PDB file of C-alpha atoms in Angstrom:
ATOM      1  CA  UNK H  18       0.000   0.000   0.000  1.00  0.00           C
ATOM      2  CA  UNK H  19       1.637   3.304  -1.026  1.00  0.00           C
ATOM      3  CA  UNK H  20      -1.533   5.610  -1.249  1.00  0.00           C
ATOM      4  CA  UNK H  21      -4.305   6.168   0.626  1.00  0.00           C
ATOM      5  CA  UNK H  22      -6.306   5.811  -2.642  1.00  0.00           C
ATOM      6  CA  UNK H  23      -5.090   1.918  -2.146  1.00  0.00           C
ATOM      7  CA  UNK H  24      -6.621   1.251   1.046  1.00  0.00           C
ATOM      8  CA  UNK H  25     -10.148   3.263  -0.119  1.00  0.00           C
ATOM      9  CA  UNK H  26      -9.901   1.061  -3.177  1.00  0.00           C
ATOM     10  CA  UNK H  27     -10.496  -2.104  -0.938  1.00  0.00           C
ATOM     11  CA  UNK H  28     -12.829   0.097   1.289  1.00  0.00           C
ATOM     12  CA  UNK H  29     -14.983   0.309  -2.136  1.00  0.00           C
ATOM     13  CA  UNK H  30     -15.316  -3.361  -2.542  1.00  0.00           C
ATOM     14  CA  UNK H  31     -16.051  -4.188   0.656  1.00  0.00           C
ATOM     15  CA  UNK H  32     -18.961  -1.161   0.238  1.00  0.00           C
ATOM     16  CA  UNK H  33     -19.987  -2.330  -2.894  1.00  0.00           C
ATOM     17  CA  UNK H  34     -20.487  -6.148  -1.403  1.00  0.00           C
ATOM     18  CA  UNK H  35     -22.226  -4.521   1.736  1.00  0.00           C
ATOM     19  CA  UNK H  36     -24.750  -2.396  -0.756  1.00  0.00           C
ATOM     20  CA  UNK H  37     -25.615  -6.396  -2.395  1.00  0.00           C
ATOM     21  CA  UNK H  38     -25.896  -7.652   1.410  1.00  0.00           C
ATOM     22  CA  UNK H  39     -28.411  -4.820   1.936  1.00  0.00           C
ATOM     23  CA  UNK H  40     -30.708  -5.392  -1.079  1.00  0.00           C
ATOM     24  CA  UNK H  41     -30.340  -9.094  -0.502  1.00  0.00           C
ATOM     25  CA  UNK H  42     -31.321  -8.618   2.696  1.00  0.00           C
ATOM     26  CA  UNK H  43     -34.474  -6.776   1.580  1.00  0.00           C
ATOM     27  CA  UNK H  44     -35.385  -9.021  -0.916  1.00  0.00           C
ATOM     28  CA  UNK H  45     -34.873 -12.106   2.081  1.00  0.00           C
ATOM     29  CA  UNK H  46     -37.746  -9.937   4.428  1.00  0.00           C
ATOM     30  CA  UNK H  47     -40.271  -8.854   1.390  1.00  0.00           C
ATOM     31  CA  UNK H  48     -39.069 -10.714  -1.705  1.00  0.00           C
ATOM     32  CA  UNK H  49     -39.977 -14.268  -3.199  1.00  0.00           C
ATOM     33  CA  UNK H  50     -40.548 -16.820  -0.783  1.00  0.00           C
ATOM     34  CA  UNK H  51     -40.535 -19.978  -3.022  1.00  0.00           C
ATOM     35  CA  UNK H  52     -37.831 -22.385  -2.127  1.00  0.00           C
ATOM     36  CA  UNK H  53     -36.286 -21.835  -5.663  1.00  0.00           C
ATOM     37  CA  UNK H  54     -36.039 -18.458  -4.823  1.00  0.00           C
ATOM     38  CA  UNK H  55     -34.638 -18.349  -1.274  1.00  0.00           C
ATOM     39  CA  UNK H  56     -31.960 -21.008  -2.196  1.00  0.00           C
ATOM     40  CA  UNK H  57     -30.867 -18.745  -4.828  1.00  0.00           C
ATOM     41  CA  UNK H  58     -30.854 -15.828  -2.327  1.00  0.00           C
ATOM     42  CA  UNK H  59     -28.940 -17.879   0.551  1.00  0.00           C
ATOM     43  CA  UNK H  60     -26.642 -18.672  -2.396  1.00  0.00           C
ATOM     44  CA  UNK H  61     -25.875 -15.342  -3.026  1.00  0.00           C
ATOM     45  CA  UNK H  62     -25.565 -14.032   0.755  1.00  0.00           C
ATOM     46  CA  UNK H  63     -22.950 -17.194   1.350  1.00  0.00           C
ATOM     47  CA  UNK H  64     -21.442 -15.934  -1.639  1.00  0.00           C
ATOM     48  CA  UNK H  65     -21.263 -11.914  -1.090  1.00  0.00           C
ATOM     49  CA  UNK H  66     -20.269 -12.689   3.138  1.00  0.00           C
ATOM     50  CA  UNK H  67     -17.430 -14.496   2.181  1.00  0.00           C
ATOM     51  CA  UNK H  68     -16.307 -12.164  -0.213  1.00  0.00           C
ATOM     52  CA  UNK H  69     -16.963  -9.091   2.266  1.00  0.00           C
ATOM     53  CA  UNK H  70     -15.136 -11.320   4.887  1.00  0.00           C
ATOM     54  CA  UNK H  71     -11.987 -11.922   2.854  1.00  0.00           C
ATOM     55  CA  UNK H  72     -11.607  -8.061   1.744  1.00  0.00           C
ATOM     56  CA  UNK H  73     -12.149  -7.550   5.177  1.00  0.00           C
ATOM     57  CA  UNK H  74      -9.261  -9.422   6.462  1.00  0.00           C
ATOM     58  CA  UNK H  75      -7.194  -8.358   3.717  1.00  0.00           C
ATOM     59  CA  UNK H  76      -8.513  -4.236   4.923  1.00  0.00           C
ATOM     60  CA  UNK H  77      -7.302  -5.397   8.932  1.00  0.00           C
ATOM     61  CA  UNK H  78      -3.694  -6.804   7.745  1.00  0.00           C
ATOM     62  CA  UNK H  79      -2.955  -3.859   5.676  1.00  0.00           C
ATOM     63  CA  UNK H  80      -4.027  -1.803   8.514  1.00  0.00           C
ATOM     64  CA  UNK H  81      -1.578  -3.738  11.269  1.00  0.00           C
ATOM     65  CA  UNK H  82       1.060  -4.090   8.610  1.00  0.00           C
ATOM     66  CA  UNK H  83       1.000   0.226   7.652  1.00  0.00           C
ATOM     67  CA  UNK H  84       0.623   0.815  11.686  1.00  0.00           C
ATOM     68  CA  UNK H  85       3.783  -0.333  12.011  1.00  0.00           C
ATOM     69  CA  UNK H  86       5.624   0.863   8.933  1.00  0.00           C
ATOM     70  CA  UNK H  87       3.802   4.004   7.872  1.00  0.00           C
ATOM     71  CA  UNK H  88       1.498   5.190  10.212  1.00  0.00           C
ATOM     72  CA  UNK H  89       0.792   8.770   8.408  1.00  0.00           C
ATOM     73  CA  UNK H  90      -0.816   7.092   5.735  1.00  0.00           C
ATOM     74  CA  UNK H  91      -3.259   6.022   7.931  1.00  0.00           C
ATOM     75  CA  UNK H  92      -3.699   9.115   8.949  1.00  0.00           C
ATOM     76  CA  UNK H  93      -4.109  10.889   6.055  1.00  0.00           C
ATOM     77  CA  UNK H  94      -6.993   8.188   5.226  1.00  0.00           C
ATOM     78  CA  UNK H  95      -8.425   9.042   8.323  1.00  0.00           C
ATOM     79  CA  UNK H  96      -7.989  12.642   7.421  1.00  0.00           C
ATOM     80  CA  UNK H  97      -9.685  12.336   4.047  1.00  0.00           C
ATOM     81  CA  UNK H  98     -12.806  10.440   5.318  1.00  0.00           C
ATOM     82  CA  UNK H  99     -13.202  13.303   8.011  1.00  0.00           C
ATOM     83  CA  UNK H 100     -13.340  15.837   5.400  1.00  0.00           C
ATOM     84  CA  UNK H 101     -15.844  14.847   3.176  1.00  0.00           C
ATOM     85  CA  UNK H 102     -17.415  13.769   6.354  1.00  0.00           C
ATOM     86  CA  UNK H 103     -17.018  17.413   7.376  1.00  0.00           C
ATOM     87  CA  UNK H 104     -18.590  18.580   4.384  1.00  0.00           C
ATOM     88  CA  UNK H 105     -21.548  15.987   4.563  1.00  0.00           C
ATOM     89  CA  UNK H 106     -22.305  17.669   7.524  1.00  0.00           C
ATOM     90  CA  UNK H 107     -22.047  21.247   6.400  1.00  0.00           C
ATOM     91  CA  UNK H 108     -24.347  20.778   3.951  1.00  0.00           C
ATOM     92  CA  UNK H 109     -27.160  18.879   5.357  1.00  0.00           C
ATOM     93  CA  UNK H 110     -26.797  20.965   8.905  1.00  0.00           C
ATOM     94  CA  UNK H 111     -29.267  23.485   7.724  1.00  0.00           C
ATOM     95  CA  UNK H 112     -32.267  20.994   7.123  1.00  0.00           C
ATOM     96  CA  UNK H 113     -31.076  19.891  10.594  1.00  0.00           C
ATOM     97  CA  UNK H 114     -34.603  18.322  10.971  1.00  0.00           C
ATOM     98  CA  UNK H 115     -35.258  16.707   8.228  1.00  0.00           C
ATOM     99  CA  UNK H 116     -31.623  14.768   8.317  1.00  0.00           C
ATOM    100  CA  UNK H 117     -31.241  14.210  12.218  1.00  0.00           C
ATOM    101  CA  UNK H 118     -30.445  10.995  11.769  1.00  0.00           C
ATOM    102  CA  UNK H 119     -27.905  11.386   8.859  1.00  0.00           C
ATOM    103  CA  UNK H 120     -26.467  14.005  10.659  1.00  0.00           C
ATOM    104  CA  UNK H 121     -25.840  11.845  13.713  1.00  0.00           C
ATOM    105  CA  UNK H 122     -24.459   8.615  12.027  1.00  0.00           C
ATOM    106  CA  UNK H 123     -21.925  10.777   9.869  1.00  0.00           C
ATOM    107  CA  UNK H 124     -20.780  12.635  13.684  1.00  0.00           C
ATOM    108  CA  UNK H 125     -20.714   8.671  14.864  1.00  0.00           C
ATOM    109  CA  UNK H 126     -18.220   8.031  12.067  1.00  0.00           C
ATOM    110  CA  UNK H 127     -15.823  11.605  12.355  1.00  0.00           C
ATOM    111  CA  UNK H 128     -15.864   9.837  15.887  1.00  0.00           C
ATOM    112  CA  UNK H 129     -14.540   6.284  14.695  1.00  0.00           C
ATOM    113  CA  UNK H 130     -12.193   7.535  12.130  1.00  0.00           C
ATOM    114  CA  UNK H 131     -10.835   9.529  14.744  1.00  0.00           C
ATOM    115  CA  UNK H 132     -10.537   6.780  16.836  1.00  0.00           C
ATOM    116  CA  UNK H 133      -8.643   4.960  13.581  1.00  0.00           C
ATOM    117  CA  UNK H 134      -5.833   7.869  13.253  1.00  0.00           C
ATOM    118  CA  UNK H 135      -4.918   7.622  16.907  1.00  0.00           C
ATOM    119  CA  UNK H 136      -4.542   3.634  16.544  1.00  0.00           C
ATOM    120  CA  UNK H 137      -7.105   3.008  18.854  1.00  0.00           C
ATOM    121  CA  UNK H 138      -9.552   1.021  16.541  1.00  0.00           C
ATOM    122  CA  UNK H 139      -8.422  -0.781  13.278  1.00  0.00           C
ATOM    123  CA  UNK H 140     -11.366  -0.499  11.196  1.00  0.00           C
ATOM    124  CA  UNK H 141     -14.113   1.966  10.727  1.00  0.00           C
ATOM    125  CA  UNK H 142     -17.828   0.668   9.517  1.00  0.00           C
ATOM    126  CA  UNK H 143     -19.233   2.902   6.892  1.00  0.00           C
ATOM    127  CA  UNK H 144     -23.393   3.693   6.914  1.00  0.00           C
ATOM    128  CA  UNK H 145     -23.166   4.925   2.947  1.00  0.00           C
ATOM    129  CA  UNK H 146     -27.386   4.685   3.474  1.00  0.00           C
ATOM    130  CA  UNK H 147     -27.022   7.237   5.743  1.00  0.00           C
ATOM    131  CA  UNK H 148     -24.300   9.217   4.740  1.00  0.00           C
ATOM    132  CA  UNK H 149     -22.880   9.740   1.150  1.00  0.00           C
ATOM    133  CA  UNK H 150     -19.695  11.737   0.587  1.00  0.00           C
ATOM    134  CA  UNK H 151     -20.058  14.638  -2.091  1.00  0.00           C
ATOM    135  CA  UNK H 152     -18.542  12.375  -5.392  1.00  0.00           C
ATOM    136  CA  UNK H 153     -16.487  15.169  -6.738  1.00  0.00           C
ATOM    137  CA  UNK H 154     -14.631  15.763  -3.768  1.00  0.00           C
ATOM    138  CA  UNK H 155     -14.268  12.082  -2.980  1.00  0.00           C
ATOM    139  CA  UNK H 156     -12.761  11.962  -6.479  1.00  0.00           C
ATOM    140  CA  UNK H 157     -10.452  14.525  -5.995  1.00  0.00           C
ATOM    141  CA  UNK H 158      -9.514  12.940  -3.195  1.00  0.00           C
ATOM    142  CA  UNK H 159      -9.056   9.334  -3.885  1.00  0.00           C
ATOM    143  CA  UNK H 160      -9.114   9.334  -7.679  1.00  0.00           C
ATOM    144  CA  UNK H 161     -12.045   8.999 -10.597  1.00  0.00           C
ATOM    145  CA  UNK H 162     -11.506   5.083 -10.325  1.00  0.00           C
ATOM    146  CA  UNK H 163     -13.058   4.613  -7.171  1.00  0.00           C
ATOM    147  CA  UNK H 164     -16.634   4.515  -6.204  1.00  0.00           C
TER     148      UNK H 164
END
């Protein structure tokens, strides 16, 4: 890992996976409850978990391995998500009604990420229903690649 865009690249997969878990999720609660139709689904979630679990793992070692050898990058990721964190809150903080609970999930995370720069936690769970970063200034931040 030599950029922080690196370590958001993996973040990305394991958010795209958890968006799939989510509508797979849905579909399990109001969706097709033949038996064809819920093996295919259980199918799928095995699938998708394991995937989410291995990008997971491979999120933690890079994390343990870069706390030990370059510790500013991690910072700098943490830095990055707390901006455009920053800004999600800036914007919505005038409707402060209407997105209370946005508001509060995207504090919840400046709090975690935090908690990530000083080495205190080693991975930081993302609520993209919630909260979703301005795209042009995640781009400029981590490149037009990533999502």
């Amino acid at each position: 890992m030599k950029t922080i865009a690196d370590l958001e690249k993996i973040k990305s997969e394991i958010r795209k996976i958890d968006g799939i878990l989510l509508g797979l999720d849905m579909e399990e609660r109001w969706g097709d409850k033949s038996e064809k139709a819920v093996q295919k689904r259980n199918k799928a979630i095995e699938k998708y978990e394991s995937q989410s679990q291995k990008l997971e793992k491979k999120l933690l070692d890079e994390v343990k391995s870069l706390r030990k050898e370059n510790s500013s990058l991690l910072q700098a990721w943490a830095r990055a998500h707390i901006e455009l964190l920053e800004d999600f809150i800036e914007r919505h903080e005038k409707d402060h009604e209407r997105y209370q609970t946005e508001l509060s999930v995207a504090r919840r995370e400046i709090e975690s990420w935090t908690q990530f720069a000083q080495g205190t936690i080693e991975n930081v769970p993302q609520n993209t229903f919630y909260v979703q970063y301005d795209q042009n200034k995640f781009k400029k931040i981590f490149g037009e690649e990533i999502k």
